[in-house]
PDB file of N, CA and C in Angstrom:
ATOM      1  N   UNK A   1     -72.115   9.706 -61.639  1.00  0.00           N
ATOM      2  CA  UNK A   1     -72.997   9.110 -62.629  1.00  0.00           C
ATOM      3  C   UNK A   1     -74.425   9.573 -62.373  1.00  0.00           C
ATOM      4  N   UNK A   2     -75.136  10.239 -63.401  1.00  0.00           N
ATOM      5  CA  UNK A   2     -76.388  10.695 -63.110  1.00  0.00           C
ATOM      6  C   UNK A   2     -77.773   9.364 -63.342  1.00  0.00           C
ATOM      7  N   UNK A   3     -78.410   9.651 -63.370  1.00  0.00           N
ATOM      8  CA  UNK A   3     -79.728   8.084 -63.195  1.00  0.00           C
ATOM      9  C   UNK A   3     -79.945   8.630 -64.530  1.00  0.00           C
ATOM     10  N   UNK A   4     -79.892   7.067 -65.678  1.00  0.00           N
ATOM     11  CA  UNK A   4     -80.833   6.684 -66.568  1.00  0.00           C
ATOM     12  C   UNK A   4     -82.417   7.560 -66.652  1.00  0.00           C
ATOM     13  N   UNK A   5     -82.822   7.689 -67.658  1.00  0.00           N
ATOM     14  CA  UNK A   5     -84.497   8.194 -67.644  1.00  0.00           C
ATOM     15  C   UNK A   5     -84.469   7.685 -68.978  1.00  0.00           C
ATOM     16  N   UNK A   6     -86.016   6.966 -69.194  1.00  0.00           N
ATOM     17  CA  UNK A   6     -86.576   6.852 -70.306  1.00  0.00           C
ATOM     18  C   UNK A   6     -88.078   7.095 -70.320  1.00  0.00           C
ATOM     19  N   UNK A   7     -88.466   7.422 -71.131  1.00  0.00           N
ATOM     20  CA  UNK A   7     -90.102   7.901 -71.239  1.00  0.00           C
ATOM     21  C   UNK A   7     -90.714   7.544 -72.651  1.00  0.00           C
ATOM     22  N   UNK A   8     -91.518   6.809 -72.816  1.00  0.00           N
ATOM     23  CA  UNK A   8     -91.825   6.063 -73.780  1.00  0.00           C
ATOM     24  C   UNK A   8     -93.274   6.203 -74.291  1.00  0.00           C
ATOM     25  N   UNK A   9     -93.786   6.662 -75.273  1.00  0.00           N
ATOM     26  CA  UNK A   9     -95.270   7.351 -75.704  1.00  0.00           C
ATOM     27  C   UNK A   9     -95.746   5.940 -77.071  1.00  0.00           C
ATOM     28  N   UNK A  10     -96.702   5.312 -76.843  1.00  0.00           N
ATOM     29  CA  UNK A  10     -96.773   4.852 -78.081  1.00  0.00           C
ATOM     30  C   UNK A  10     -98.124   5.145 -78.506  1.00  0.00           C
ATOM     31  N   UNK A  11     -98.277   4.980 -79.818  1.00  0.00           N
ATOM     32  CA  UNK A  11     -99.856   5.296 -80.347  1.00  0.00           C
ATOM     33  C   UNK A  11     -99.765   4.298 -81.565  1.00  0.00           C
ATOM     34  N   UNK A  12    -101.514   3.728 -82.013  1.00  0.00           N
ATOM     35  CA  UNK A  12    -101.531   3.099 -82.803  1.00  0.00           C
ATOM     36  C   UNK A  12    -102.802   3.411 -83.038  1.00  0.00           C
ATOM     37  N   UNK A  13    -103.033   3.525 -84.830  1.00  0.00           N
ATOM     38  CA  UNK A  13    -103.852   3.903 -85.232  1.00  0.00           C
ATOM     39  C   UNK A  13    -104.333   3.040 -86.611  1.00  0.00           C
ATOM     40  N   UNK A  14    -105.308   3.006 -87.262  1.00  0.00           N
ATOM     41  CA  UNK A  14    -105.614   2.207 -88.716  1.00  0.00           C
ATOM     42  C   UNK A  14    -105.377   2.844 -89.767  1.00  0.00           C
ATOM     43  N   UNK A  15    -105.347   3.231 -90.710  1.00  0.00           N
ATOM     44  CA  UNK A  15    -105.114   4.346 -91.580  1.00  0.00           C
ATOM     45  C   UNK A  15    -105.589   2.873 -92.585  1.00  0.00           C
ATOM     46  N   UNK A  16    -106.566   3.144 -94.012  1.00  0.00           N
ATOM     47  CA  UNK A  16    -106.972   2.794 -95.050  1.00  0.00           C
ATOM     48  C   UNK A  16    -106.246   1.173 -94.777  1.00  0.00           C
ATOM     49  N   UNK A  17    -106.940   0.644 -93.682  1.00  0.00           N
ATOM     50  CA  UNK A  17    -107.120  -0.832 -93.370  1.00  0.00           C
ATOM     51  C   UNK A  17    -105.209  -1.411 -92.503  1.00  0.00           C
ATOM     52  N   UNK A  18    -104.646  -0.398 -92.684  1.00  0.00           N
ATOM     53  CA  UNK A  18    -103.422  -0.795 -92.124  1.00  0.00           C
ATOM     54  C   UNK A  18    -103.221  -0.246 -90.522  1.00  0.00           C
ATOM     55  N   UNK A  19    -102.438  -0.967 -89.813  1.00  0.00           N
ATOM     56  CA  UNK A  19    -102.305  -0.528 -88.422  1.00  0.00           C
ATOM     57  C   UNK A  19    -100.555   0.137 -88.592  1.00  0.00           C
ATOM     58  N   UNK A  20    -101.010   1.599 -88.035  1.00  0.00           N
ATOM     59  CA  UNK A  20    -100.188   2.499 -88.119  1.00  0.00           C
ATOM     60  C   UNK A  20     -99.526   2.421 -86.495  1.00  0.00           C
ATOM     61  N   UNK A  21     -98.177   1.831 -85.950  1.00  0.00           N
ATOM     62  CA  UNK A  21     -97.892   2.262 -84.411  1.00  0.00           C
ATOM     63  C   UNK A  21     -96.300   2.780 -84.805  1.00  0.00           C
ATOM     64  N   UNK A  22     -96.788   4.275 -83.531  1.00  0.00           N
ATOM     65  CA  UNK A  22     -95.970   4.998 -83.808  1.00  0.00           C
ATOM     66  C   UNK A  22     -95.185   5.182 -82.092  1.00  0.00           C
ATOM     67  N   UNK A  23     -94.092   5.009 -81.920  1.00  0.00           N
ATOM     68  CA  UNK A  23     -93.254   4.743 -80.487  1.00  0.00           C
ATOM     69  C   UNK A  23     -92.291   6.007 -80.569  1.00  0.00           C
ATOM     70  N   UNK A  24     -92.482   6.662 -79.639  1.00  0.00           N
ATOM     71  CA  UNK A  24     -91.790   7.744 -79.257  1.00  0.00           C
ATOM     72  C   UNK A  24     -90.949   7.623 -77.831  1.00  0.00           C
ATOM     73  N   UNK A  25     -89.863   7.502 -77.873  1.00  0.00           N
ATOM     74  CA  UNK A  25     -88.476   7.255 -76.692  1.00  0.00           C
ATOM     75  C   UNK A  25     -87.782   8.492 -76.770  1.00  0.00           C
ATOM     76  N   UNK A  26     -88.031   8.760 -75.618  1.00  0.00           N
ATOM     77  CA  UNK A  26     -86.815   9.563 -75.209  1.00  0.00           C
ATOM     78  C   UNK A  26     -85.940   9.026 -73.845  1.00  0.00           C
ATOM     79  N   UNK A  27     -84.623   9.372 -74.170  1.00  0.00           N
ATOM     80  CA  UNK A  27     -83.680   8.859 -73.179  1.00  0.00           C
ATOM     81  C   UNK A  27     -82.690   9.357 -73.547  1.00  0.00           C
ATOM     82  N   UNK A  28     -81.744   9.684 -72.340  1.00  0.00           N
ATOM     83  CA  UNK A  28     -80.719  10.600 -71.885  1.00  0.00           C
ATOM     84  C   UNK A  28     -80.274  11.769 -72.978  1.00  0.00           C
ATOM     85  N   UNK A  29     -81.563  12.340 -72.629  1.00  0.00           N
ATOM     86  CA  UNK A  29     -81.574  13.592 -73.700  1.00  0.00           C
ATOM     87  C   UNK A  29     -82.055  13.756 -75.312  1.00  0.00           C
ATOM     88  N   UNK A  30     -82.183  11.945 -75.837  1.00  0.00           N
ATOM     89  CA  UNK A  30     -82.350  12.015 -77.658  1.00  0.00           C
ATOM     90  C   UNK A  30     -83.796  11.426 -77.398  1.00  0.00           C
ATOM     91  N   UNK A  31     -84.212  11.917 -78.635  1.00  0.00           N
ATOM     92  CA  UNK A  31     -85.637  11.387 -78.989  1.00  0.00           C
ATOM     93  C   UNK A  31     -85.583  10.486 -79.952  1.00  0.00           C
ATOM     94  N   UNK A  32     -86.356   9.148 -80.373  1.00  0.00           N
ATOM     95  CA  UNK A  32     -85.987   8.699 -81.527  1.00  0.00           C
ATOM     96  C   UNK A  32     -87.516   8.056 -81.236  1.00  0.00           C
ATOM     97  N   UNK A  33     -88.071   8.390 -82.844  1.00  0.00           N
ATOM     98  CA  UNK A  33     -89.075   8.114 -83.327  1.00  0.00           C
ATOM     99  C   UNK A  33     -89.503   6.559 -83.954  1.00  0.00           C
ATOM    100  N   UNK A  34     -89.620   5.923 -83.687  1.00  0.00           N
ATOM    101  CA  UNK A  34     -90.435   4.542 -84.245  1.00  0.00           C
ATOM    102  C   UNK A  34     -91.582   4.393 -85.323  1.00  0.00           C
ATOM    103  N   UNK A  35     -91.679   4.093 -86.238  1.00  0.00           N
ATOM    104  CA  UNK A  35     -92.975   3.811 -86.966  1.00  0.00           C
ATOM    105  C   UNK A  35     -92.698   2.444 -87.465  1.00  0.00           C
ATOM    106  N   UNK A  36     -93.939   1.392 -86.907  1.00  0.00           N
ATOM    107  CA  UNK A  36     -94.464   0.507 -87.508  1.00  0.00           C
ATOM    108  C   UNK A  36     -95.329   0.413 -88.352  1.00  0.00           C
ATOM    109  N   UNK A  37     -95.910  -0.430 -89.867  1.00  0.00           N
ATOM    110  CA  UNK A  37     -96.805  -0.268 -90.272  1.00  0.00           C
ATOM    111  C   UNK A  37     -96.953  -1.862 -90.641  1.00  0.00           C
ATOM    112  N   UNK A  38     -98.417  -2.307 -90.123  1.00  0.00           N
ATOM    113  CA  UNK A  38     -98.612  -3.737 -90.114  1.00  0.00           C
ATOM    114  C   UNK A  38     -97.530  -4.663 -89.205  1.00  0.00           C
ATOM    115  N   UNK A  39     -96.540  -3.993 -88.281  1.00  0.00           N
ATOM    116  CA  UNK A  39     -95.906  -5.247 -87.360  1.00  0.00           C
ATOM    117  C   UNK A  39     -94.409  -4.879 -87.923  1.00  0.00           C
ATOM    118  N   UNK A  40     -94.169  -3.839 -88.903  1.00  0.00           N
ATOM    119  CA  UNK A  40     -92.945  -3.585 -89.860  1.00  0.00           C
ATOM    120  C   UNK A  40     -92.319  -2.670 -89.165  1.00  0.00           C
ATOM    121  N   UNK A  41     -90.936  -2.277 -89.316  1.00  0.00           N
ATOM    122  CA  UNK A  41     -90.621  -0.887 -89.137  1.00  0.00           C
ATOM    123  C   UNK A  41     -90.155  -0.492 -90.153  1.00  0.00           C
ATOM    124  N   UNK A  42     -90.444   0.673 -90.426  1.00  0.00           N
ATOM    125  CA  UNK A  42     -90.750   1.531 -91.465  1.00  0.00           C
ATOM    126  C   UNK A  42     -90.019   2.368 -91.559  1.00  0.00           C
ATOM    127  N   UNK A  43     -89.441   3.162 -90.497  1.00  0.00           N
ATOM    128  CA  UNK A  43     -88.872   4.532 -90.335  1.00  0.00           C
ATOM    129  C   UNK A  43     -88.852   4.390 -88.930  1.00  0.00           C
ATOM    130  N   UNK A  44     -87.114   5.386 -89.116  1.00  0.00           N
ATOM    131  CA  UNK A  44     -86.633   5.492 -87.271  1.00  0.00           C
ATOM    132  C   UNK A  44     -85.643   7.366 -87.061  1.00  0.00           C
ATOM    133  N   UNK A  45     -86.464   7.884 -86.632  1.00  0.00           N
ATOM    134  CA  UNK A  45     -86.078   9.503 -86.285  1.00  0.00           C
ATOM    135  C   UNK A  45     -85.415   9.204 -85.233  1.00  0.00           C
ATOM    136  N   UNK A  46     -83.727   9.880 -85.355  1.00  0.00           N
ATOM    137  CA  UNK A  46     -83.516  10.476 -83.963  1.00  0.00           C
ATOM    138  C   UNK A  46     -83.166  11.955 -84.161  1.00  0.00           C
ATOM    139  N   UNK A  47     -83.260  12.422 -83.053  1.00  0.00           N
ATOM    140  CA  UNK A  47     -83.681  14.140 -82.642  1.00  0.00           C
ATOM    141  C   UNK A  47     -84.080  14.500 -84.150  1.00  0.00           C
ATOM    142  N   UNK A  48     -84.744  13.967 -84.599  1.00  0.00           N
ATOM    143  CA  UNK A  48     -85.431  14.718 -86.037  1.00  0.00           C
ATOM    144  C   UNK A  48     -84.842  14.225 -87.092  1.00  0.00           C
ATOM    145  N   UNK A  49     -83.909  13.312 -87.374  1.00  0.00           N
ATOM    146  CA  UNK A  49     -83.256  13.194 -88.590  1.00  0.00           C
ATOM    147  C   UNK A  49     -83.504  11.297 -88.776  1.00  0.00           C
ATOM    148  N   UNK A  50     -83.672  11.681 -89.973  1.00  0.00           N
ATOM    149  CA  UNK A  50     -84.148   9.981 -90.376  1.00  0.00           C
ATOM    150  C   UNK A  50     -82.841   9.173 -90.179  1.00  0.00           C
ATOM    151  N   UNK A  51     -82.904   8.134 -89.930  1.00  0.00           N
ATOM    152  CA  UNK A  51     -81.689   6.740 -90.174  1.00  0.00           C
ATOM    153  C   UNK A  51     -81.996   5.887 -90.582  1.00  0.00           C
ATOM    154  N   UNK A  52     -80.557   5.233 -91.255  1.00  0.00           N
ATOM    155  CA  UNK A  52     -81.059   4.217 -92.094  1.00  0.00           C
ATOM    156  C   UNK A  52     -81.233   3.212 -91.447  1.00  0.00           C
ATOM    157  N   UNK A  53     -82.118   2.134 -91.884  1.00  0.00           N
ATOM    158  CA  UNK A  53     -82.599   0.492 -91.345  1.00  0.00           C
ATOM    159  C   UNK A  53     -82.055  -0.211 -92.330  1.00  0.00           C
ATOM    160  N   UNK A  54     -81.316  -1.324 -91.796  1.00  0.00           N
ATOM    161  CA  UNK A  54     -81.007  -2.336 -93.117  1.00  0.00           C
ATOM    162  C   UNK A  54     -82.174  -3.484 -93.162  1.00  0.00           C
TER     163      UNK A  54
END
């Protein structure tokens, strides 16, 4: 069994009065992208391809 890794980048920014945070994970090899907008999630990338949120 090889060791877990996760590495986790977040950024948050305002864009035209809204707070834009954007969470970047990577772990055991996939990347999957996060975007919040106002506390929401909005959109979720893994290795580059959108998925759906219900």
């Amino acid at each position: 069994m090889g060791a877990d890794f996760q590495s986790v980048s977040t950024s948050t920014e305002v864009v035209n009065g809204r707070r834009i945070t954007t969470r970047k994970i990577v772990e055991n090899g996939q990347e999957r992208v996060e975007v919040e907008e106002d506390g929401q999630l909005k959109s979720i990338r893994v290795n580059g391809r959108e998925q759906l949120k219900c």
